[in-house]
Amino acid sequence: MENKWMRAAVPALLIHCSIGTVYCWSLLKGGIAEYIGRPKGEVEWAFSIAIFFLGMSAAFAGRVVEKDIHKSSLIAAVCFAAGMAGTGFFIQQKSLIGIFLTYGVLMGIGCGIGYLSPVKTLMLWFKNNKGLATGIAVAGFGLAKVIASPIIEMLLGATNADGTLVDPTRLYKLFYILAVVYFIMMFLGHLLLKKPSDWVEVPVQKKKGENILDIFKNKTFIGIWLMFFINITCGLALISQEKDLLHFIGFGAVGVISSLTALFNAGGRLGFSSFGDRLKDRNTIYIWIFSLSIAATAITLFSNGINNAIAPLVIITLCIINAGYGGGFSSLPPLLADRFGMNSISTIHGLALSAWAFAGLSGNQLSAFIVARTGSYNNILYVVLALYAVALFISAFILKDKPIDTKKSVRRHPA
């Protein structure tokens, strides 16, 4: 039992494959809106609130995770499962405010603390392959949608010709079932998760008057935060429009492409971060991500691939954007560890994830605003292209500082 797979990789996958189900919202929002009798646009805010609280809870829970991963992983399991069950209850009661509080706030908090809890432990066990370690866990977060989607569709049962459920009560019952299943998975992950026995936490010496938010005065951290924020904003801007975009170009197999892009999302999380382990400077991974994203977006724009309905080109662009979106998540913790050391990595990683909170609000709303005002998907690509160019500039010119010697930040028991 005392090995990196049973004490780090497996529990991380159990936790991340559970909380990643938050991305199955697109399968549920239509049924929820229909059942409670509210517009889809209003119901959509539950997901945006969940992503906001995911990022903010991670930002402010970093010190709790740093001190006690068992407490934080248990809090995550309770909050996520309670939020899932509560969502079912408030769907049954047809209360949109209740859904905002349970799916948005409570599940969001469970997601944020659960996302952060296993990351440092993974990097401690896989100290020579930090990217591979975080890639494994974060790939689980991305694969959750692939795994859970067919299960959710099965539990929801048959639909009528207009897409409504034959048995609408299955909708809230689904949340009760998933609450039990995911609590068991996350609680098992909580029991298994353990830092290496030879690791000793080095207390971080704080200067008088210093607080955790002082990191936002650091040029390197600000650069990483902005780069991460832009990558998520651009990714969500296109991912949120994926289904409508494919319909616009006349491509029918939307479900197949949705699964394909989800696989690229998960593959990017594992592939980019693992590749980063072989590079002298892990920041180079972000230069690759932004360069590939810019190339794919520009080719689609210059060929007018959307209006000309060049389906292969549009699909390739969606796959590349998804891979870079996922790779940005998994490459973040090891990049922060290279720049700031391991001692406070949970706190610093959590604060960096606050970018996810704001991007969760800006990404979806940005593309929706552009389409509503201009009716053009090309205009989304122009904005995304400009943002990726800014992120590439930050990565290439602002984050040139060499990684610290992390060995100086590690203190272990004598052999």
mmCIF file of N, CA, C and O in Angstrom, residues 350-411:
data_model
loop_
_atom_site.group_PDB
_atom_site.id
_atom_site.type_symbol
_atom_site.label_atom_id
_atom_site.label_comp_id
_atom_site.label_asym_id
_atom_site.label_seq_id
_atom_site.Cartn_x
_atom_site.Cartn_y
_atom_site.Cartn_z
ATOM 1 N N GLY A 350 -3.461 27.214 -5.325
ATOM 2 C CA GLY A 350 -4.832 27.616 -5.053
ATOM 3 C C GLY A 350 -5.099 29.048 -5.478
ATOM 4 O O GLY A 350 -6.123 29.354 -6.101
ATOM 5 N N LEU A 351 -4.159 29.947 -5.164
ATOM 6 C CA LEU A 351 -4.325 31.345 -5.556
ATOM 7 C C LEU A 351 -4.304 31.498 -7.076
ATOM 8 O O LEU A 351 -5.042 32.308 -7.636
ATOM 9 N N ALA A 352 -3.488 30.706 -7.745
ATOM 10 C CA ALA A 352 -3.456 30.749 -9.210
ATOM 11 C C ALA A 352 -4.775 30.268 -9.804
ATOM 12 O O ALA A 352 -5.216 30.760 -10.854
ATOM 13 N N LEU A 353 -5.422 29.329 -9.131
ATOM 14 C CA LEU A 353 -6.699 28.810 -9.626
ATOM 15 C C LEU A 353 -7.824 29.830 -9.522
ATOM 16 O O LEU A 353 -8.902 29.620 -10.088
ATOM 17 N N SER A 354 -7.583 30.950 -8.824
ATOM 18 C CA SER A 354 -8.594 32.009 -8.824
ATOM 19 C C SER A 354 -8.820 32.539 -10.240
ATOM 20 O O SER A 354 -9.896 33.064 -10.557
ATOM 21 N N ALA A 355 -7.813 32.374 -11.103
ATOM 22 C CA ALA A 355 -7.976 32.748 -12.516
ATOM 23 C C ALA A 355 -9.086 31.930 -13.158
ATOM 24 O O ALA A 355 -9.810 32.421 -14.044
ATOM 25 N N TRP A 356 -9.203 30.674 -12.736
ATOM 26 C CA TRP A 356 -10.258 29.789 -13.248
ATOM 27 C C TRP A 356 -11.636 30.336 -12.869
ATOM 28 O O TRP A 356 -12.583 30.263 -13.648
ATOM 29 N N ALA A 357 -11.723 30.883 -11.648
ATOM 30 C CA ALA A 357 -13.007 31.424 -11.181
ATOM 31 C C ALA A 357 -13.500 32.534 -12.097
ATOM 32 O O ALA A 357 -14.662 32.539 -12.525
ATOM 33 N N PHE A 358 -12.619 33.461 -12.409
ATOM 34 C CA PHE A 358 -13.025 34.595 -13.241
ATOM 35 C C PHE A 358 -13.184 34.196 -14.706
ATOM 36 O O PHE A 358 -14.069 34.696 -15.403
ATOM 37 N N ALA A 359 -12.336 33.287 -15.170
ATOM 38 C CA ALA A 359 -12.465 32.815 -16.553
ATOM 39 C C ALA A 359 -13.742 32.008 -16.745
ATOM 40 O O ALA A 359 -14.326 31.997 -17.835
ATOM 41 N N GLY A 360 -14.193 31.337 -15.668
ATOM 42 C CA GLY A 360 -15.454 30.593 -15.742
ATOM 43 C C GLY A 360 -16.636 31.508 -15.997
ATOM 44 O O GLY A 360 -17.653 31.100 -16.576
ATOM 45 N N LEU A 361 -16.513 32.759 -15.577
ATOM 46 C CA LEU A 361 -17.570 33.740 -15.838
ATOM 47 C C LEU A 361 -17.379 34.417 -17.187
ATOM 48 O O LEU A 361 -18.334 34.681 -17.908
ATOM 49 N N SER A 362 -16.112 34.683 -17.553
ATOM 50 C CA SER A 362 -15.850 35.467 -18.762
ATOM 51 C C SER A 362 -15.909 34.643 -20.041
ATOM 52 O O SER A 362 -16.376 35.142 -21.074
ATOM 53 N N GLY A 363 -15.422 33.398 -20.003
ATOM 54 C CA GLY A 363 -15.316 32.606 -21.226
ATOM 55 C C GLY A 363 -16.642 32.346 -21.908
ATOM 56 O O GLY A 363 -16.846 32.710 -23.085
ATOM 57 N N ASN A 364 -17.575 31.731 -21.180
ATOM 58 C CA ASN A 364 -18.893 31.426 -21.744
ATOM 59 C C ASN A 364 -19.623 32.694 -22.159
ATOM 60 O O ASN A 364 -20.212 32.773 -23.241
ATOM 61 N N GLN A 365 -19.581 33.690 -21.277
ATOM 62 C CA GLN A 365 -20.342 34.911 -21.528
ATOM 63 C C GLN A 365 -19.759 35.709 -22.694
ATOM 64 O O GLN A 365 -20.503 36.361 -23.431
ATOM 65 N N LEU A 366 -18.432 35.648 -22.872
ATOM 66 C CA LEU A 366 -17.787 36.374 -23.963
ATOM 67 C C LEU A 366 -18.291 35.890 -25.317
ATOM 68 O O LEU A 366 -18.712 36.684 -26.166
ATOM 69 N N SER A 367 -18.232 34.580 -25.531
ATOM 70 C CA SER A 367 -18.656 34.041 -26.825
ATOM 71 C C SER A 367 -20.157 34.210 -27.032
ATOM 72 O O SER A 367 -20.612 34.503 -28.150
ATOM 73 N N ALA A 368 -20.937 34.037 -25.962
ATOM 74 C CA ALA A 368 -22.391 34.221 -26.075
ATOM 75 C C ALA A 368 -22.714 35.664 -26.463
ATOM 76 O O ALA A 368 -23.603 35.917 -27.293
ATOM 77 N N PHE A 369 -21.976 36.626 -25.889
ATOM 78 C CA PHE A 369 -22.188 38.043 -26.192
ATOM 79 C C PHE A 369 -21.850 38.340 -27.657
ATOM 80 O O PHE A 369 -22.596 39.045 -28.351
ATOM 81 N N ILE A 370 -20.726 37.791 -28.135
ATOM 82 C CA ILE A 370 -20.296 38.044 -29.514
ATOM 83 C C ILE A 370 -21.307 37.487 -30.511
ATOM 84 O O ILE A 370 -21.688 38.152 -31.479
ATOM 85 N N VAL A 371 -21.758 36.254 -30.272
ATOM 86 C CA VAL A 371 -22.734 35.636 -31.184
ATOM 87 C C VAL A 371 -24.056 36.397 -31.155
ATOM 88 O O VAL A 371 -24.678 36.642 -32.194
ATOM 89 N N ALA A 372 -24.483 36.800 -29.961
ATOM 90 C CA ALA A 372 -25.755 37.516 -29.841
ATOM 91 C C ALA A 372 -25.706 38.870 -30.546
ATOM 92 O O ALA A 372 -26.682 39.290 -31.178
ATOM 93 N N ARG A 373 -24.557 39.562 -30.466
ATOM 94 C CA ARG A 373 -24.449 40.894 -31.040
ATOM 95 C C ARG A 373 -24.141 40.881 -32.537
ATOM 96 O O ARG A 373 -24.608 41.738 -33.280
ATOM 97 N N THR A 374 -23.304 39.918 -32.967
ATOM 98 C CA THR A 374 -22.837 39.940 -34.359
ATOM 99 C C THR A 374 -23.355 38.772 -35.198
ATOM 100 O O THR A 374 -23.330 38.847 -36.426
ATOM 101 N N GLY A 375 -23.775 37.684 -34.528
ATOM 102 C CA GLY A 375 -24.238 36.508 -35.258
ATOM 103 C C GLY A 375 -23.134 35.792 -36.000
ATOM 104 O O GLY A 375 -23.396 34.947 -36.872
ATOM 105 N N SER A 376 -21.864 36.080 -35.673
ATOM 106 C CA SER A 376 -20.725 35.510 -36.402
ATOM 107 C C SER A 376 -19.811 34.713 -35.474
ATOM 108 O O SER A 376 -19.329 35.240 -34.471
ATOM 109 N N TYR A 377 -19.555 33.461 -35.846
ATOM 110 C CA TYR A 377 -18.591 32.659 -35.098
ATOM 111 C C TYR A 377 -17.164 33.073 -35.439
ATOM 112 O O TYR A 377 -16.243 32.878 -34.641
ATOM 113 N N ASN A 378 -16.965 33.639 -36.640
ATOM 114 C CA ASN A 378 -15.642 34.136 -37.005
ATOM 115 C C ASN A 378 -15.163 35.210 -36.036
ATOM 116 O O ASN A 378 -13.978 35.296 -35.714
ATOM 117 N N ASN A 379 -16.083 36.038 -35.559
ATOM 118 C CA ASN A 379 -15.699 37.107 -34.632
ATOM 119 C C ASN A 379 -15.195 36.549 -33.304
ATOM 120 O O ASN A 379 -14.339 37.153 -32.653
ATOM 121 N N ILE A 380 -15.734 35.392 -32.911
ATOM 122 C CA ILE A 380 -15.194 34.724 -31.712
ATOM 123 C C ILE A 380 -13.741 34.341 -31.962
ATOM 124 O O ILE A 380 -12.868 34.544 -31.108
ATOM 125 N N LEU A 381 -13.455 33.795 -33.152
ATOM 126 C CA LEU A 381 -12.091 33.375 -33.468
ATOM 127 C C LEU A 381 -11.128 34.552 -33.506
ATOM 128 O O LEU A 381 -9.976 34.430 -33.076
ATOM 129 N N TYR A 382 -11.575 35.712 -34.013
ATOM 130 C CA TYR A 382 -10.709 36.894 -34.033
ATOM 131 C C TYR A 382 -10.327 37.320 -32.616
ATOM 132 O O TYR A 382 -9.161 37.632 -32.333
ATOM 133 N N VAL A 383 -11.308 37.322 -31.718
ATOM 134 C CA VAL A 383 -11.040 37.706 -30.328
ATOM 135 C C VAL A 383 -10.124 36.688 -29.662
ATOM 136 O O VAL A 383 -9.163 37.043 -28.969
ATOM 137 N N VAL A 384 -10.407 35.407 -29.870
ATOM 138 C CA VAL A 384 -9.587 34.329 -29.298
ATOM 139 C C VAL A 384 -8.158 34.416 -29.817
ATOM 140 O O VAL A 384 -7.189 34.246 -29.057
ATOM 141 N N LEU A 385 -7.995 34.682 -31.111
ATOM 142 C CA LEU A 385 -6.661 34.798 -31.710
ATOM 143 C C LEU A 385 -5.869 35.924 -31.057
ATOM 144 O O LEU A 385 -4.679 35.755 -30.720
ATOM 145 N N ALA A 386 -6.512 37.067 -30.840
ATOM 146 C CA ALA A 386 -5.835 38.197 -30.198
ATOM 147 C C ALA A 386 -5.433 37.867 -28.759
ATOM 148 O O ALA A 386 -4.317 38.198 -28.323
ATOM 149 N N LEU A 387 -6.319 37.194 -28.030
ATOM 150 C CA LEU A 387 -6.016 36.828 -26.643
ATOM 151 C C LEU A 387 -4.875 35.823 -26.561
ATOM 152 O O LEU A 387 -3.991 35.937 -25.689
ATOM 153 N N TYR A 388 -4.874 34.839 -27.451
ATOM 154 C CA TYR A 388 -3.772 33.861 -27.474
ATOM 155 C C TYR A 388 -2.439 34.559 -27.776
ATOM 156 O O TYR A 388 -1.388 34.170 -27.237
ATOM 157 N N ALA A 389 -2.466 35.575 -28.642
ATOM 158 C CA ALA A 389 -1.240 36.314 -28.955
ATOM 159 C C ALA A 389 -0.696 37.017 -27.717
ATOM 160 O O ALA A 389 0.519 37.043 -27.478
ATOM 161 N N VAL A 390 -1.599 37.595 -26.904
ATOM 162 C CA VAL A 390 -1.187 38.236 -25.650
ATOM 163 C C VAL A 390 -0.573 37.203 -24.707
ATOM 164 O O VAL A 390 0.475 37.442 -24.086
ATOM 165 N N ALA A 391 -1.219 36.034 -24.595
ATOM 166 C CA ALA A 391 -0.710 34.976 -23.714
ATOM 167 C C ALA A 391 0.658 34.485 -24.175
ATOM 168 O O ALA A 391 1.553 34.220 -23.355
ATOM 169 N N LEU A 392 0.851 34.360 -25.489
ATOM 170 C CA LEU A 392 2.149 33.933 -26.023
ATOM 171 C C LEU A 392 3.233 34.954 -25.688
ATOM 172 O O LEU A 392 4.359 34.578 -25.319
ATOM 173 N N PHE A 393 2.896 36.228 -25.792
ATOM 174 C CA PHE A 393 3.860 37.285 -25.445
ATOM 175 C C PHE A 393 4.262 37.178 -23.971
ATOM 176 O O PHE A 393 5.444 37.282 -23.628
ATOM 177 N N ILE A 394 3.282 36.982 -23.095
ATOM 178 C CA ILE A 394 3.574 36.849 -21.662
ATOM 179 C C ILE A 394 4.492 35.663 -21.405
ATOM 180 O O ILE A 394 5.489 35.766 -20.677
ATOM 181 N N SER A 395 4.162 34.520 -22.015
ATOM 182 C CA SER A 395 4.945 33.300 -21.803
ATOM 183 C C SER A 395 6.371 33.446 -22.318
ATOM 184 O O SER A 395 7.331 33.026 -21.669
ATOM 185 N N ALA A 396 6.517 34.054 -23.498
ATOM 186 C CA ALA A 396 7.830 34.119 -24.138
ATOM 187 C C ALA A 396 8.733 35.205 -23.563
ATOM 188 O O ALA A 396 9.963 35.034 -23.526
ATOM 189 N N PHE A 397 8.159 36.324 -23.093
ATOM 190 C CA PHE A 397 8.988 37.465 -22.713
ATOM 191 C C PHE A 397 8.933 37.844 -21.230
ATOM 192 O O PHE A 397 9.888 38.421 -20.705
ATOM 193 N N ILE A 398 7.832 37.537 -20.552
ATOM 194 C CA ILE A 398 7.724 37.923 -19.143
ATOM 195 C C ILE A 398 8.157 36.794 -18.213
ATOM 196 O O ILE A 398 8.726 37.033 -17.149
ATOM 197 N N LEU A 399 7.909 35.542 -18.626
ATOM 198 C CA LEU A 399 8.219 34.392 -17.766
ATOM 199 C C LEU A 399 9.545 33.746 -18.144
ATOM 200 O O LEU A 399 9.655 32.530 -18.241
ATOM 201 N N LYS A 400 10.553 34.558 -18.355
ATOM 202 C CA LYS A 400 11.852 34.016 -18.758
ATOM 203 C C LYS A 400 12.741 33.676 -17.573
ATOM 204 O O LYS A 400 13.835 33.147 -17.750
ATOM 205 N N ASP A 401 12.291 34.003 -16.349
ATOM 206 C CA ASP A 401 13.110 33.713 -15.169
ATOM 207 C C ASP A 401 13.406 32.224 -15.080
ATOM 208 O O ASP A 401 12.542 31.388 -15.340
ATOM 209 N N LYS A 402 14.612 31.894 -14.675
ATOM 210 C CA LYS A 402 14.977 30.492 -14.556
ATOM 211 C C LYS A 402 14.300 29.875 -13.340
ATOM 212 O O LYS A 402 14.113 30.529 -12.320
ATOM 213 N N PRO A 403 13.943 28.565 -13.418
ATOM 214 C CA PRO A 403 13.368 27.883 -12.253
ATOM 215 C C PRO A 403 14.332 27.890 -11.082
ATOM 216 O O PRO A 403 15.548 27.899 -11.260
ATOM 217 N N ILE A 404 13.775 27.898 -9.877
ATOM 218 C CA ILE A 404 14.617 27.877 -8.683
ATOM 219 C C ILE A 404 15.193 26.481 -8.484
ATOM 220 O O ILE A 404 14.740 25.505 -9.080
ATOM 221 N N ASP A 405 16.200 26.371 -7.647
ATOM 222 C CA ASP A 405 16.742 25.070 -7.275
ATOM 223 C C ASP A 405 15.835 24.499 -6.191
ATOM 224 O O ASP A 405 15.971 24.816 -5.015
ATOM 225 N N THR A 406 14.877 23.641 -6.621
ATOM 226 C CA THR A 406 13.877 23.134 -5.678
ATOM 227 C C THR A 406 14.481 22.228 -4.619
ATOM 228 O O THR A 406 13.866 21.992 -3.592
ATOM 229 N N LYS A 407 15.696 21.730 -4.843
ATOM 230 C CA LYS A 407 16.305 20.867 -3.834
ATOM 231 C C LYS A 407 16.542 21.625 -2.536
ATOM 232 O O LYS A 407 16.529 21.060 -1.454
ATOM 233 N N LYS A 408 16.744 22.948 -2.665
ATOM 234 C CA LYS A 408 16.971 23.755 -1.468
ATOM 235 C C LYS A 408 15.709 23.910 -0.638
ATOM 236 O O LYS A 408 15.766 24.264 0.522
ATOM 237 N N SER A 409 14.537 23.639 -1.267
ATOM 238 C CA SER A 409 13.279 23.816 -0.554
ATOM 239 C C SER A 409 12.750 22.506 -0.005
ATOM 240 O O SER A 409 11.668 22.446 0.494
ATOM 241 N N VAL A 410 13.556 21.440 -0.115
ATOM 242 C CA VAL A 410 13.112 20.129 0.342
ATOM 243 C C VAL A 410 13.977 19.690 1.506
ATOM 244 O O VAL A 410 15.208 19.705 1.428
ATOM 245 N N ARG A 411 13.367 19.311 2.618
ATOM 246 C CA ARG A 411 14.107 18.817 3.770
ATOM 247 C C ARG A 411 13.557 17.455 4.120
ATOM 248 O O ARG A 411 12.351 17.294 4.315
#
